[in-house]
Short mmCIF file of N, CA and C in Angstrom, two decimals:
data_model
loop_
_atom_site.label_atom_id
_atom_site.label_comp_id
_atom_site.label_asym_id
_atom_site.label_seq_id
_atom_site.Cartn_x
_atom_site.Cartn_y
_atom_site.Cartn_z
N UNK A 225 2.55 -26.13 -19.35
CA UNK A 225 2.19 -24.72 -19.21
C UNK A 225 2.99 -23.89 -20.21
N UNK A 226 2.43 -22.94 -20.70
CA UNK A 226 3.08 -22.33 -21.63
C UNK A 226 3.22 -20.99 -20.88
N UNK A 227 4.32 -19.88 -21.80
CA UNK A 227 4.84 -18.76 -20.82
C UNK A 227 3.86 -18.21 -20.60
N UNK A 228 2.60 -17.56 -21.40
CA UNK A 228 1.55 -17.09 -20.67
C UNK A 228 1.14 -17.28 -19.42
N UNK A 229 0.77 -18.03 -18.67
CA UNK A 229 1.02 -18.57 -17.32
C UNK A 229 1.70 -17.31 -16.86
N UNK A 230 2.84 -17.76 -16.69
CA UNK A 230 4.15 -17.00 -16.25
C UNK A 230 4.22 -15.15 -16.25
N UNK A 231 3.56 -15.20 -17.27
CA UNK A 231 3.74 -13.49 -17.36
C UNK A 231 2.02 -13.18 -16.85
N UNK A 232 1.34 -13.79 -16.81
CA UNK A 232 0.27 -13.50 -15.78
C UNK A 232 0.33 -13.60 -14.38
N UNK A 233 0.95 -14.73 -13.76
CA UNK A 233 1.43 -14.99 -12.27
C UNK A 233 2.15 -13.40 -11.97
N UNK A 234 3.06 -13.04 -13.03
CA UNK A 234 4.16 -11.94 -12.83
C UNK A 234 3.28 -10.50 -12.69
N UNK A 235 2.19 -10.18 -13.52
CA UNK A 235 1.48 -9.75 -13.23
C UNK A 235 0.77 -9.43 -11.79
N UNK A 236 -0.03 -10.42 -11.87
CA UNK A 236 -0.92 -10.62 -11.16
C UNK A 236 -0.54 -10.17 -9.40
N UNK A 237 1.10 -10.56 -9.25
CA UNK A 237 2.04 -10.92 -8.15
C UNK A 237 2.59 -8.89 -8.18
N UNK A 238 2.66 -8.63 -8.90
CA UNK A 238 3.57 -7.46 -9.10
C UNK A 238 2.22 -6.48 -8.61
N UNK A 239 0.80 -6.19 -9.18
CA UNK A 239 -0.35 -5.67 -8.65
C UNK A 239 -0.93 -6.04 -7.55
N UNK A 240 -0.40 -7.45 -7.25
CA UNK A 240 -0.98 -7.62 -5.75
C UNK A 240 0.08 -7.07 -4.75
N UNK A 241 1.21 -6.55 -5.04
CA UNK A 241 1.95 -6.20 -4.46
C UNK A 241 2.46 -4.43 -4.16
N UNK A 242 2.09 -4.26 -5.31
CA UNK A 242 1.97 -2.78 -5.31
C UNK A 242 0.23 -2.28 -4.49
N UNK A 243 -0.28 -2.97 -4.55
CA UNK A 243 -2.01 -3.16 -3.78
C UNK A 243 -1.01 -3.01 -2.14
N UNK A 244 -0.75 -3.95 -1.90
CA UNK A 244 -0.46 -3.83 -0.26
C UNK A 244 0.46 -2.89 0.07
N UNK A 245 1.49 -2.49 -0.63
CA UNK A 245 2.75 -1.11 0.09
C UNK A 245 1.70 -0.20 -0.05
N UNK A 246 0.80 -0.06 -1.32
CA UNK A 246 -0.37 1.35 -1.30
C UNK A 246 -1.48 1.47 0.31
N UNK A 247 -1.76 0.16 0.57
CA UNK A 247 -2.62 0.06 1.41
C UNK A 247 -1.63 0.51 3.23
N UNK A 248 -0.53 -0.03 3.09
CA UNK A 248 0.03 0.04 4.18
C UNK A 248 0.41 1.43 4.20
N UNK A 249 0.79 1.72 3.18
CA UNK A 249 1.71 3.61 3.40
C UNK A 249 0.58 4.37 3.64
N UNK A 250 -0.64 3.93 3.20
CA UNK A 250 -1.86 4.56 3.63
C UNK A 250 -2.28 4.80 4.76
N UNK A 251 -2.35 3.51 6.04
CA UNK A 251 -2.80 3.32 7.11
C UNK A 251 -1.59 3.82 7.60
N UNK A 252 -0.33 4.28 7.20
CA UNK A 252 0.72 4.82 8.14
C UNK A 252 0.86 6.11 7.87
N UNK A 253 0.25 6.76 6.81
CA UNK A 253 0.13 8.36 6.76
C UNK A 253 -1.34 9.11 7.52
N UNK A 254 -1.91 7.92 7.70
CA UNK A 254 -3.18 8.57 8.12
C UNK A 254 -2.39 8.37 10.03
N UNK A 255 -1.71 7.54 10.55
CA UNK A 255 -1.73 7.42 12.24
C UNK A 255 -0.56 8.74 12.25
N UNK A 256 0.65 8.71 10.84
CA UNK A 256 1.12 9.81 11.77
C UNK A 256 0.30 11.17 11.37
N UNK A 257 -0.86 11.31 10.60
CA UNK A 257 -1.51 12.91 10.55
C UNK A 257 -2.22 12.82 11.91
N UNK A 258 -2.61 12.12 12.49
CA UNK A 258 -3.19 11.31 13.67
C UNK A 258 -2.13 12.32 14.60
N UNK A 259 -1.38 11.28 15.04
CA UNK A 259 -0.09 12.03 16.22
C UNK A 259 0.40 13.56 15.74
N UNK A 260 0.18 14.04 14.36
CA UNK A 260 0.67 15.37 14.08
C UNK A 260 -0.69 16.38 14.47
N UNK A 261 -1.83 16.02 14.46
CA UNK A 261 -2.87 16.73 15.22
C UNK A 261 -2.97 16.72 16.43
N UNK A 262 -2.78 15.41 17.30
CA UNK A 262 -2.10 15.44 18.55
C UNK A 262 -1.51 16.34 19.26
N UNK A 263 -0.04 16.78 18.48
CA UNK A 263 0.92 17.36 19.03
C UNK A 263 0.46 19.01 18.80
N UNK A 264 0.08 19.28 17.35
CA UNK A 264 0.04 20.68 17.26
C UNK A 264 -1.13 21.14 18.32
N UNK A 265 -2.56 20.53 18.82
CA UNK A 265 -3.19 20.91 19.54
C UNK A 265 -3.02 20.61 20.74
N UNK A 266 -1.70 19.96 21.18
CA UNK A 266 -1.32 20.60 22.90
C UNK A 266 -0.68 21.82 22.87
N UNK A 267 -0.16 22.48 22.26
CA UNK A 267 0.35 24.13 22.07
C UNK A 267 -0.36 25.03 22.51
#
């Protein structure tokens, strides 16, 4: 295998990874706007 390989895996690993913290901080800003509509409309 030559380094190409390597700096594609690194790639590939680094965008699949920045893909999932994007996806997760997502589904966790949307539950707490969720509980923050919650709260302001028991007032």
């Amino acid at each position: 295998m030559n380094q190409w390989a390597f700096v594609i895996a690194a790639y590939a690993v680094t965008l699949a990874g920045t893909a999932i913290v994007s996806v997760v901080s997502w589904r966790a800003m949307r539950g707490a706007e969720k509980r923050a509509d919650q709260v302001s409309d028991r007032t």
